[in-house]
Structure formats: C-alpha cells, structure tokens
PDB file of C-alpha atoms in Angstrom:
ATOM      1  CA  MET P  26      85.401 135.987  94.903  1.00 35.00           C
ATOM      2  CA  ASP P  27      84.800 136.469  90.843  1.00 45.00           C
ATOM      3  CA  HIS P  28      83.278 133.396  89.579  1.00 47.00           C
ATOM      4  CA  LEU P  29      84.493 131.876  86.519  1.00 56.00           C
ATOM      5  CA  ASN P  30      81.997 132.931  83.458  1.00 61.00           C
ATOM      6  CA  PHE P  31      81.564 129.272  81.819  1.00 63.00           C
ATOM      7  CA  GLU P  32      79.271 130.158  79.581  1.00 69.00           C
ATOM      8  CA  ASN P  33      81.087 132.775  77.720  1.00 73.00           C
ATOM      9  CA  GLN P  34      84.840 130.715  77.209  1.00 74.00           C
ATOM     10  CA  SER P  35      87.553 131.960  74.950  1.00 77.00           C
ATOM     11  CA  HIS P  36      90.519 129.447  77.080  1.00 79.00           C
ATOM     12  CA  CYS P  37      90.814 126.410  78.541  1.00 79.00           C
ATOM     13  CA  LEU P  38      90.317 126.736  81.607  1.00 75.00           C
ATOM     14  CA  ASN P  39      92.433 124.026  83.259  1.00 78.00           C
ATOM     15  CA  CYS P  40      95.809 125.218  80.490  1.00 83.00           C
ATOM     16  CA  HIS P  41      95.163 128.646  79.100  1.00 80.00           C
ATOM     17  CA  THR P  42      95.130 127.442  75.743  1.00 86.00           C
ATOM     18  CA  PRO P  43      92.750 129.739  73.421  1.00 86.00           C
ATOM     19  CA  LEU P  44      89.463 127.159  72.740  1.00 81.00           C
ATOM     20  CA  ALA P  45      89.057 126.961  68.943  1.00 78.00           C
ATOM     21  CA  GLY P  46      85.988 124.124  69.178  1.00 78.00           C
ATOM     22  CA  GLU P  47      84.541 122.167  72.559  1.00 81.00           C
ATOM     23  CA  TYR P  48      88.100 120.161  73.051  1.00 85.00           C
ATOM     24  CA  CYS P  49      90.743 122.236  74.193  1.00 84.00           C
ATOM     25  CA  SER P  50      94.131 121.761  71.285  1.00 81.00           C
ATOM     26  CA  GLY P  51      96.676 122.209  74.312  1.00 80.00           C
ATOM     27  CA  CYS P  52      95.517 119.385  76.915  1.00 79.00           C
ATOM     28  CA  GLY P  53      92.792 118.291  75.147  1.00 75.00           C
ATOM     29  CA  GLN P  54      89.928 118.758  78.021  1.00 76.00           C
ATOM     30  CA  LYS P  55      86.571 119.445  77.042  1.00 77.00           C
ATOM     31  CA  ARG P  56      85.143 122.808  77.281  1.00 76.00           C
ATOM     32  CA  ALA P  57      84.368 122.848  81.089  1.00 72.00           C
ATOM     33  CA  SER P  58      80.565 123.388  82.513  1.00 70.00           C
ATOM     34  CA  ARG P  59      79.155 123.920  86.173  1.00 61.00           C
ATOM     35  CA  LEU P  60      79.204 121.018  87.495  1.00 63.00           C
ATOM     36  CA  THR P  61      75.195 119.946  88.974  1.00 64.00           C
ATOM     37  CA  PHE P  62      74.234 116.313  89.806  1.00 66.00           C
ATOM     38  CA  LYS P  63      73.401 115.434  86.804  1.00 64.00           C
ATOM     39  CA  HIS P  64      76.547 114.887  86.112  1.00 61.00           C
ATOM     40  CA  LEU P  65      77.246 112.983  88.971  1.00 63.00           C
ATOM     41  CA  GLY P  66      76.596 109.861  87.649  1.00 61.00           C
ATOM     42  CA  VAL P  67      78.833 109.885  84.833  1.00 60.00           C
ATOM     43  CA  LEU P  68      81.557 111.262  87.435  1.00 57.00           C
ATOM     44  CA  LEU P  69      80.802 107.992  89.788  1.00 58.00           C
ATOM     45  CA  GLN P  70      80.755 105.724  86.413  1.00 55.00           C
ATOM     46  CA  SER P  71      84.355 107.470  85.353  1.00 56.00           C
ATOM     47  CA  ALA P  72      85.882 106.712  88.946  1.00 53.00           C
ATOM     48  CA  LEU P  73      84.444 103.261  89.232  1.00 50.00           C
ATOM     49  CA  PHE P  74      83.947 102.053  86.016  1.00 52.00           C
ATOM     50  CA  ASP P  75      86.650 103.579  83.836  1.00 55.00           C
ATOM     51  CA  LEU P  76      88.648 100.326  82.756  1.00 53.00           C
ATOM     52  CA  GLU P  77      90.109 102.460  79.757  1.00 60.00           C
ATOM     53  CA  SER P  78      91.665 104.687  82.921  1.00 75.00           C
ATOM     54  CA  PRO P  79      96.015 104.936  83.036  1.00 83.00           C
ATOM     55  CA  PHE P  80      95.049 102.462  86.283  1.00 85.00           C
ATOM     56  CA  PHE P  81      92.691  99.774  84.568  1.00 85.00           C
ATOM     57  CA  ARG P  82      94.669  99.802  82.000  1.00 88.00           C
ATOM     58  CA  LEU P  83      97.781  98.604  83.731  1.00 92.00           C
ATOM     59  CA  LEU P  84      96.897  97.073  86.289  1.00 92.00           C
ATOM     60  CA  PHE P  85      95.177  93.923  83.415  1.00 91.00           C
ATOM     61  CA  GLY P  86      97.677  94.306  81.352  1.00 93.00           C
ATOM     62  CA  LEU P  87      99.808  92.981  84.257  1.00 95.00           C
ATOM     63  CA  LEU P  88      97.300  90.320  85.474  1.00 94.00           C
ATOM     64  CA  LEU P  89      96.982  89.163  81.587  1.00 94.00           C
ATOM     65  CA  GLN P  90     100.475  89.879  80.405  1.00 95.00           C
ATOM     66  CA  PRO P  91     102.841  91.283  82.917  1.00 95.00           C
ATOM     67  CA  PHE P  92     105.872  91.451  80.321  1.00 96.00           C
ATOM     68  CA  SER P  93     105.050  92.588  77.564  1.00 94.00           C
ATOM     69  CA  THR P  94     102.797  95.384  79.616  1.00 95.00           C
ATOM     70  CA  ILE P  95     105.999  96.187  81.556  1.00 95.00           C
ATOM     71  CA  ILE P  96     108.240  96.495  78.701  1.00 94.00           C
ATOM     72  CA  GLY P  97     105.950  98.117  76.414  1.00 92.00           C
ATOM     73  CA  TYR P  98     105.905 100.753  79.090  1.00 92.00           C
ATOM     74  CA  LEU P  99     109.618 101.441  79.153  1.00 93.00           C
ATOM     75  CA  ASN P 100     110.126 101.071  75.899  1.00 90.00           C
ATOM     76  CA  GLY P 101     107.481 104.102  74.952  1.00 88.00           C
ATOM     77  CA  GLN P 102     104.178 103.721  76.018  1.00 84.00           C
ATOM     78  CA  ARG P 103     104.290 106.156  79.247  1.00 83.00           C
ATOM     79  CA  SER P 104     100.642 107.727  78.794  1.00 81.00           C
ATOM     80  CA  ARG P 105      99.079 104.459  78.172  1.00 83.00           C
ATOM     81  CA  PHE P 106      99.848 103.029  81.643  1.00 85.00           C
ATOM     82  CA  GLY P 107     100.379 106.492  83.902  1.00 85.00           C
ATOM     83  CA  ASN P 108     102.675 106.627  86.316  1.00 90.00           C
ATOM     84  CA  PRO P 109     103.514 102.578  87.858  1.00 92.00           C
ATOM     85  CA  PHE P 110     105.173 104.633  91.306  1.00 93.00           C
ATOM     86  CA  LYS P 111     101.533 106.426  91.934  1.00 92.00           C
ATOM     87  CA  PHE P 112      99.431 102.907  90.224  1.00 92.00           C
ATOM     88  CA  SER P 113     101.850 100.636  93.377  1.00 93.00           C
ATOM     89  CA  PHE P 114     101.515 103.135  95.706  1.00 92.00           C
ATOM     90  CA  ILE P 115      97.150 102.820  95.659  1.00 90.00           C
ATOM     91  CA  LEU P 116      97.138  99.786  94.871  1.00 92.00           C
ATOM     92  CA  LEU P 117      99.222  98.700  97.757  1.00 91.00           C
ATOM     93  CA  THR P 118      97.368 101.172 100.161  1.00 89.00           C
ATOM     94  CA  VAL P 119      93.917 100.603  99.241  1.00 88.00           C
ATOM     95  CA  ILE P 120      95.303  95.986 100.331  1.00 88.00           C
ATOM     96  CA  VAL P 121      96.472  97.261 103.937  1.00 84.00           C
ATOM     97  CA  LEU P 122      93.654  99.185 104.216  1.00 85.00           C
ATOM     98  CA  ALA P 123      91.814  96.245 103.471  1.00 86.00           C
ATOM     99  CA  SER P 124      94.051  93.658 105.696  1.00 82.00           C
ATOM    100  CA  HIS P 125      93.244  96.265 108.494  1.00 79.00           C
ATOM    101  CA  LEU P 126      89.907  95.534 107.974  1.00 84.00           C
ATOM    102  CA  LEU P 127      89.248  91.859 107.293  1.00 82.00           C
ATOM    103  CA  GLU P 128      91.754  92.147 110.664  1.00 76.00           C
ATOM    104  CA  THR P 129      94.956  90.641 108.224  1.00 75.00           C
ATOM    105  CA  SER P 130      98.712  89.756 109.080  1.00 73.00           C
ATOM    106  CA  PHE P 131     100.973  88.857 106.754  1.00 73.00           C
ATOM    107  CA  MET P 132     103.341  87.496 108.422  1.00 66.00           C
ATOM    108  CA  PRO P 133     102.573  84.109 110.629  1.00 58.00           C
ATOM    109  CA  SER P 134     102.801  86.631 114.103  1.00 52.00           C
ATOM    110  CA  SER P 135     100.474  84.955 115.987  1.00 48.00           C
ATOM    111  CA  GLN P 136     103.248  81.562 115.615  1.00 45.00           C
ATOM    112  CA  LEU P 137     105.881  83.384 116.512  1.00 47.00           C
ATOM    113  CA  LEU P 138     103.201  84.843 119.518  1.00 47.00           C
ATOM    114  CA  GLU P 139     102.792  81.567 120.787  1.00 44.00           C
ATOM    115  CA  SER P 140     107.079  81.416 122.731  1.00 40.00           C
ATOM    116  CA  LYS P 141     107.652  83.194 125.683  1.00 40.00           C
ATOM    117  CA  GLU P 142     110.776  84.496 124.351  1.00 47.00           C
ATOM    118  CA  GLN P 143     108.999  86.511 121.382  1.00 45.00           C
ATOM    119  CA  LEU P 144     106.644  88.194 123.878  1.00 41.00           C
ATOM    120  CA  LYS P 145     110.114  90.725 124.326  1.00 50.00           C
ATOM    121  CA  TRP P 146     109.707  91.468 120.148  1.00 51.00           C
ATOM    122  CA  GLN P 147     106.157  92.485 120.016  1.00 52.00           C
ATOM    123  CA  SER P 148     107.642  96.187 118.783  1.00 52.00           C
ATOM    124  CA  GLU P 149     109.238  94.461 116.317  1.00 53.00           C
ATOM    125  CA  ILE P 150     106.484  92.029 115.199  1.00 52.00           C
ATOM    126  CA  ALA P 151     104.179  95.771 114.761  1.00 53.00           C
ATOM    127  CA  LEU P 152     107.311  97.510 113.194  1.00 53.00           C
ATOM    128  CA  TYR P 153     107.815  94.673 110.636  1.00 57.00           C
ATOM    129  CA  GLU P 154     103.249  94.777 109.611  1.00 59.00           C
ATOM    130  CA  ALA P 155     103.494  98.361 109.603  1.00 57.00           C
ATOM    131  CA  THR P 156     105.902  98.226 107.056  1.00 64.00           C
ATOM    132  CA  HIS P 157     105.531  95.314 105.332  1.00 70.00           C
ATOM    133  CA  ILE P 158     104.052  95.719 102.067  1.00 78.00           C
ATOM    134  CA  TYR P 159     106.019  99.300 101.346  1.00 85.00           C
ATOM    135  CA  ARG P 160     109.164  98.054 101.789  1.00 87.00           C
ATOM    136  CA  VAL P 161     108.310  96.343  97.859  1.00 92.00           C
ATOM    137  CA  PHE P 162     109.496  99.632  96.500  1.00 94.00           C
ATOM    138  CA  ILE P 163     113.077  99.096  98.696  1.00 93.00           C
ATOM    139  CA  LEU P 164     113.428  95.842  97.041  1.00 94.00           C
ATOM    140  CA  ALA P 165     112.803  96.861  94.034  1.00 96.00           C
ATOM    141  CA  PHE P 166     115.340  99.795  94.079  1.00 96.00           C
ATOM    142  CA  LEU P 167     118.241  97.128  94.849  1.00 96.00           C
ATOM    143  CA  LEU P 168     116.602  94.788  92.226  1.00 96.00           C
ATOM    144  CA  GLY P 169     116.605  97.348  89.159  1.00 96.00           C
ATOM    145  CA  LEU P 170     120.527  98.339  90.866  1.00 96.00           C
ATOM    146  CA  ALA P 171     121.441  94.570  90.842  1.00 97.00           C
ATOM    147  CA  SER P 172     120.110  93.744  87.459  1.00 96.00           C
ATOM    148  CA  LYS P 173     122.154  97.398  86.295  1.00 95.00           C
ATOM    149  CA  LEU P 174     125.333  96.118  87.467  1.00 95.00           C
ATOM    150  CA  VAL P 175     124.481  92.138  85.653  1.00 95.00           C
ATOM    151  CA  TYR P 176     123.754  93.958  82.355  1.00 94.00           C
ATOM    152  CA  ARG P 177     125.880  97.190  82.102  1.00 91.00           C
ATOM    153  CA  SER P 178     125.999  96.804  78.727  1.00 86.00           C
ATOM    154  CA  ALA P 179     121.885  96.643  78.093  1.00 86.00           C
ATOM    155  CA  PRO P 180     119.862  99.935  76.979  1.00 88.00           C
ATOM    156  CA  TYR P 181     117.668  99.954  80.211  1.00 91.00           C
ATOM    157  CA  THR P 182     118.779 103.070  82.595  1.00 94.00           C
ATOM    158  CA  MET P 183     118.198 101.381  86.267  1.00 95.00           C
ATOM    159  CA  LEU P 184     115.443 103.110  86.988  1.00 95.00           C
ATOM    160  CA  GLU P 185     113.344 101.412  84.597  1.00 95.00           C
ATOM    161  CA  TYR P 186     115.261  97.685  85.447  1.00 96.00           C
ATOM    162  CA  THR P 187     113.177  99.110  88.968  1.00 96.00           C
ATOM    163  CA  ILE P 188     110.435 100.250  87.348  1.00 96.00           C
ATOM    164  CA  GLY P 189     109.481  96.842  86.089  1.00 96.00           C
ATOM    165  CA  HIS P 190     110.488  94.963  89.638  1.00 97.00           C
ATOM    166  CA  LEU P 191     107.745  97.468  91.556  1.00 96.00           C
ATOM    167  CA  LEU P 192     105.409  96.537  89.303  1.00 96.00           C
ATOM    168  CA  ILE P 193     106.262  92.236  89.219  1.00 97.00           C
ATOM    169  CA  LEU P 194     105.922  92.902  93.220  1.00 96.00           C
ATOM    170  CA  THR P 195     103.120  94.657  92.758  1.00 95.00           C
ATOM    171  CA  LEU P 196     101.137  92.048  90.926  1.00 95.00           C
ATOM    172  CA  SER P 197     102.491  89.752  93.415  1.00 95.00           C
ATOM    173  CA  VAL P 198     101.201  91.398  96.751  1.00 92.00           C
ATOM    174  CA  LEU P 199      97.827  91.966  94.878  1.00 93.00           C
ATOM    175  CA  ILE P 200      97.299  88.111  93.672  1.00 94.00           C
ATOM    176  CA  PHE P 201      98.308  86.412  97.046  1.00 92.00           C
ATOM    177  CA  SER P 202      97.287  89.249  99.099  1.00 90.00           C
ATOM    178  CA  ILE P 203      93.341  88.563  98.079  1.00 90.00           C
ATOM    179  CA  PRO P 204      93.607  84.738  99.055  1.00 91.00           C
ATOM    180  CA  LEU P 205      95.459  85.915 102.014  1.00 87.00           C
ATOM    181  CA  MET P 206      92.373  88.408 103.343  1.00 87.00           C
ATOM    182  CA  LEU P 207      89.283  84.971 102.445  1.00 87.00           C
ATOM    183  CA  GLU P 208      91.064  83.186 104.771  1.00 86.00           C
ATOM    184  CA  ILE P 209      92.050  80.333 101.794  1.00 90.00           C
ATOM    185  CA  PHE P 210      96.056  80.763 102.518  1.00 84.00           C
ATOM    186  CA  SER P 211      97.656  80.675 105.873  1.00 84.00           C
ATOM    187  CA  GLU P 212     100.565  83.495 106.629  1.00 81.00           C
ATOM    188  CA  GLN P 213     103.399  80.803 106.077  1.00 84.00           C
ATOM    189  CA  LEU P 214     101.931  79.885 102.036  1.00 88.00           C
ATOM    190  CA  TYR P 215     101.510  83.311 101.296  1.00 87.00           C
ATOM    191  CA  ALA P 216     104.700  83.987 102.411  1.00 84.00           C
ATOM    192  CA  ILE P 217     106.216  81.274  99.969  1.00 90.00           C
ATOM    193  CA  LEU P 218     104.204  81.694  97.077  1.00 92.00           C
ATOM    194  CA  SER P 219     104.571  85.046  96.664  1.00 91.00           C
ATOM    195  CA  LEU P 220     108.201  84.536  97.088  1.00 91.00           C
ATOM    196  CA  LEU P 221     108.348  81.680  94.612  1.00 95.00           C
ATOM    197  CA  PHE P 222     106.214  84.251  92.361  1.00 96.00           C
ATOM    198  CA  SER P 223     108.368  87.411  92.661  1.00 95.00           C
ATOM    199  CA  GLY P 224     111.617  85.749  92.224  1.00 96.00           C
ATOM    200  CA  LEU P 225     110.491  83.979  89.147  1.00 97.00           C
ATOM    201  CA  TYR P 226     109.107  86.879  87.601  1.00 97.00           C
ATOM    202  CA  SER P 227     111.781  88.900  88.592  1.00 96.00           C
ATOM    203  CA  ILE P 228     113.994  86.426  86.824  1.00 96.00           C
ATOM    204  CA  ILE P 229     111.801  86.240  83.071  1.00 96.00           C
ATOM    205  CA  LEU P 230     111.701  90.064  83.263  1.00 96.00           C
ATOM    206  CA  ASN P 231     115.088  90.403  83.518  1.00 95.00           C
ATOM    207  CA  TYR P 232     115.812  88.061  80.794  1.00 95.00           C
ATOM    208  CA  LYS P 233     112.838  89.408  78.465  1.00 94.00           C
ATOM    209  CA  MET P 234     114.142  92.423  78.736  1.00 93.00           C
ATOM    210  CA  ALA P 235     117.685  90.893  77.542  1.00 90.00           C
ATOM    211  CA  GLU P 236     115.759  88.915  75.605  1.00 82.00           C
ATOM    212  CA  ASN P 237     117.448  89.646  71.930  1.00 79.00           C
ATOM    213  CA  GLU P 238     121.097  90.779  73.190  1.00 76.00           C
ATOM    214  CA  LEU P 239     122.520  87.831  74.292  1.00 75.00           C
ATOM    215  CA  ALA P 240     122.765  84.063  74.358  1.00 84.00           C
ATOM    216  CA  LYS P 241     119.761  82.569  76.718  1.00 90.00           C
ATOM    217  CA  TRP P 242     121.892  80.548  78.671  1.00 89.00           C
ATOM    218  CA  LYS P 243     124.018  83.494  79.499  1.00 92.00           C
ATOM    219  CA  ASN P 244     120.744  85.373  79.819  1.00 93.00           C
ATOM    220  CA  TRP P 245     119.596  83.124  82.513  1.00 95.00           C
ATOM    221  CA  VAL P 246     121.967  82.889  84.284  1.00 95.00           C
ATOM    222  CA  GLN P 247     123.007  87.048  84.509  1.00 95.00           C
ATOM    223  CA  ALA P 248     118.831  87.107  85.009  1.00 96.00           C
ATOM    224  CA  ILE P 249     119.348  84.759  87.899  1.00 96.00           C
ATOM    225  CA  LEU P 250     122.545  86.684  89.424  1.00 97.00           C
ATOM    226  CA  ALA P 251     120.499  89.996  89.171  1.00 96.00           C
ATOM    227  CA  TYR P 252     118.079  88.588  91.354  1.00 96.00           C
ATOM    228  CA  ALA P 253     120.435  86.218  93.657  1.00 96.00           C
ATOM    229  CA  ILE P 254     122.079  90.002  94.468  1.00 96.00           C
ATOM    230  CA  GLY P 255     119.420  92.325  94.856  1.00 96.00           C
ATOM    231  CA  SER P 256     117.340  90.091  97.267  1.00 95.00           C
ATOM    232  CA  THR P 257     120.962  89.677  99.189  1.00 95.00           C
ATOM    233  CA  LEU P 258     121.451  92.918  99.503  1.00 94.00           C
ATOM    234  CA  PHE P 259     117.993  93.300  99.944  1.00 91.00           C
ATOM    235  CA  SER P 260     117.850  90.275 103.492  1.00 89.00           C
ATOM    236  CA  ALA P 261     121.023  92.390 104.722  1.00 89.00           C
ATOM    237  CA  MET P 262     119.889  95.743 104.567  1.00 85.00           C
ATOM    238  CA  LEU P 263     116.739  94.360 106.778  1.00 76.00           C
ATOM    239  CA  THR P 264     118.928  92.430 108.992  1.00 77.00           C
ATOM    240  CA  PHE P 265     120.896  95.597 110.036  1.00 73.00           C
ATOM    241  CA  LEU P 266     117.746  98.157 109.973  1.00 66.00           C
ATOM    242  CA  PHE P 267     116.122  96.085 112.225  1.00 61.00           C
ATOM    243  CA  GLY P 268     119.125  94.941 114.660  1.00 63.00           C
ATOM    244  CA  VAL P 269     119.640  99.070 114.901  1.00 58.00           C
ATOM    245  CA  TYR P 270     116.179  99.492 115.798  1.00 53.00           C
ATOM    246  CA  SER P 271     115.741  96.439 118.134  1.00 56.00           C
ATOM    247  CA  GLY P 272     119.108  97.655 120.312  1.00 56.00           C
ATOM    248  CA  PHE P 273     117.965 100.796 120.277  1.00 53.00           C
ATOM    249  CA  THR P 274     114.582 100.166 121.871  1.00 51.00           C
ATOM    250  CA  HIS P 275     116.195  97.256 123.652  1.00 51.00           C
ATOM    251  CA  LYS P 276     118.594 100.532 125.455  1.00 53.00           C
ATOM    252  CA  ILE P 277     115.115 102.612 126.221  1.00 52.00           C
TER     253      ILE P 277
END
C-alpha cells in the first residue's frame, strides 16, 4: 500500500482541491500532517472543550435562547448549528446510557410491579423503557404534521416544524432527566414536569413561528390546537401499538 506524502501536498487530502496555501479553498481544511502524540492534546481538547462546535452552539442556544435558536436554524443558520437530527440522537443516546449506568427508570415501574396483576405486563414495561426516549422522534413528526395542517399558509414546511418540535422535546428530556438521575426528582415528577414543559414550549414555538402572520388570539388558538392534535395522534398510536404487541405476546 502506498503511503501518502504529507510533505509535498499539491491537493487537499480531504476534497482533492488544488492547494494554494495552508487552508483548502474548497472545504476549508488545514494542510494535513501525520498524527503523532503531540496532536493528542489538541484532539482531546477539541473533542471535549470545543464550545464553538455546532453541537455545543446548538446545545447552549437551546438552553439559553431556545426559540430564537430554533427559528434561526430554520431561517438559514444551518452550518452554525449543525444537524439537528444528529444532535438529538447523540444527546438522547448519552442520556439513555447514563440512565442505564445509574439504574434510573423513566417510568414509575416500581409502583406498577407492586400489583400482582401488573406482573403479567413486565414485557410491556421493558418495551416502554427501551423505547421511551427515542419516541420523541415520532412525537416530533406528528407535532410537525399537525402544525403544518393547522398553519397551512405558513412559509415553514412540515419538516421544519418537525425539527423545531424535536429540538424542544430533546431539550425537555435533557433538562428533567438530569435531576431524575440524581434522584432529585421522582419518576412521577419527571413525567409531569417534562410533559408540561414540552407541551408549553411546543405551543410557544408554534406561536413564534407565525408571530408576524396572524392576530395574537388566533395564533394562540392555532398553536394550542396543533399541539392537541399532534399529542392526541401520538397517544392513539402508542395505545394501538402496545395493544397489538400485548395481544401478540399473550397469544404466544
């Protein structure tokens, strides 16, 4: 196998654009060199403490200015905040792994298991636990669908509404899962607060996305209606799927 000659680079090793200086005019990558241990500190610092990366910009933006951050992304600030689906998946996966390490439950299954009747439903509880966090992607899609149905004349697309609601739901999970894992919140309090927070913020997001298009009272009515439709569709879908699943497993 031929080894690259890092000393005499005529083209960018990332995108193959001809080099005219230290940085590529095509992709912006700096002239590459062999990785040695002297680069280790820089790589670790960039991975752990690069607060200017799109991931951390989006994280801090959601924590400090959630609505302006989301609307800024939807209105064109794409490279500034990166990929919202990747952001949500990574953050939710970290939360899931941390909850498993700390043996944290996101539902009050301990109370459910106290009932002898509920002992028959342990498989359903396990399924709920395994899929709980990632169901925000489904809920975000349904909220996006409902928002576009209600705001048919709005300039935003269904996907843009979905992305906005996904980031709100991810923020809700992040904020309330930390005190849950630290045993500051109970599972019941986590469920109540995260539901209230995500519902309120989703309604406000819909309102702000149409703030200059509608009268205030009409906008609030439509924002609440869109959330009600989306969350009702989500509850109906979950009830149906778990009913089908439980019926199938009990037959077996």
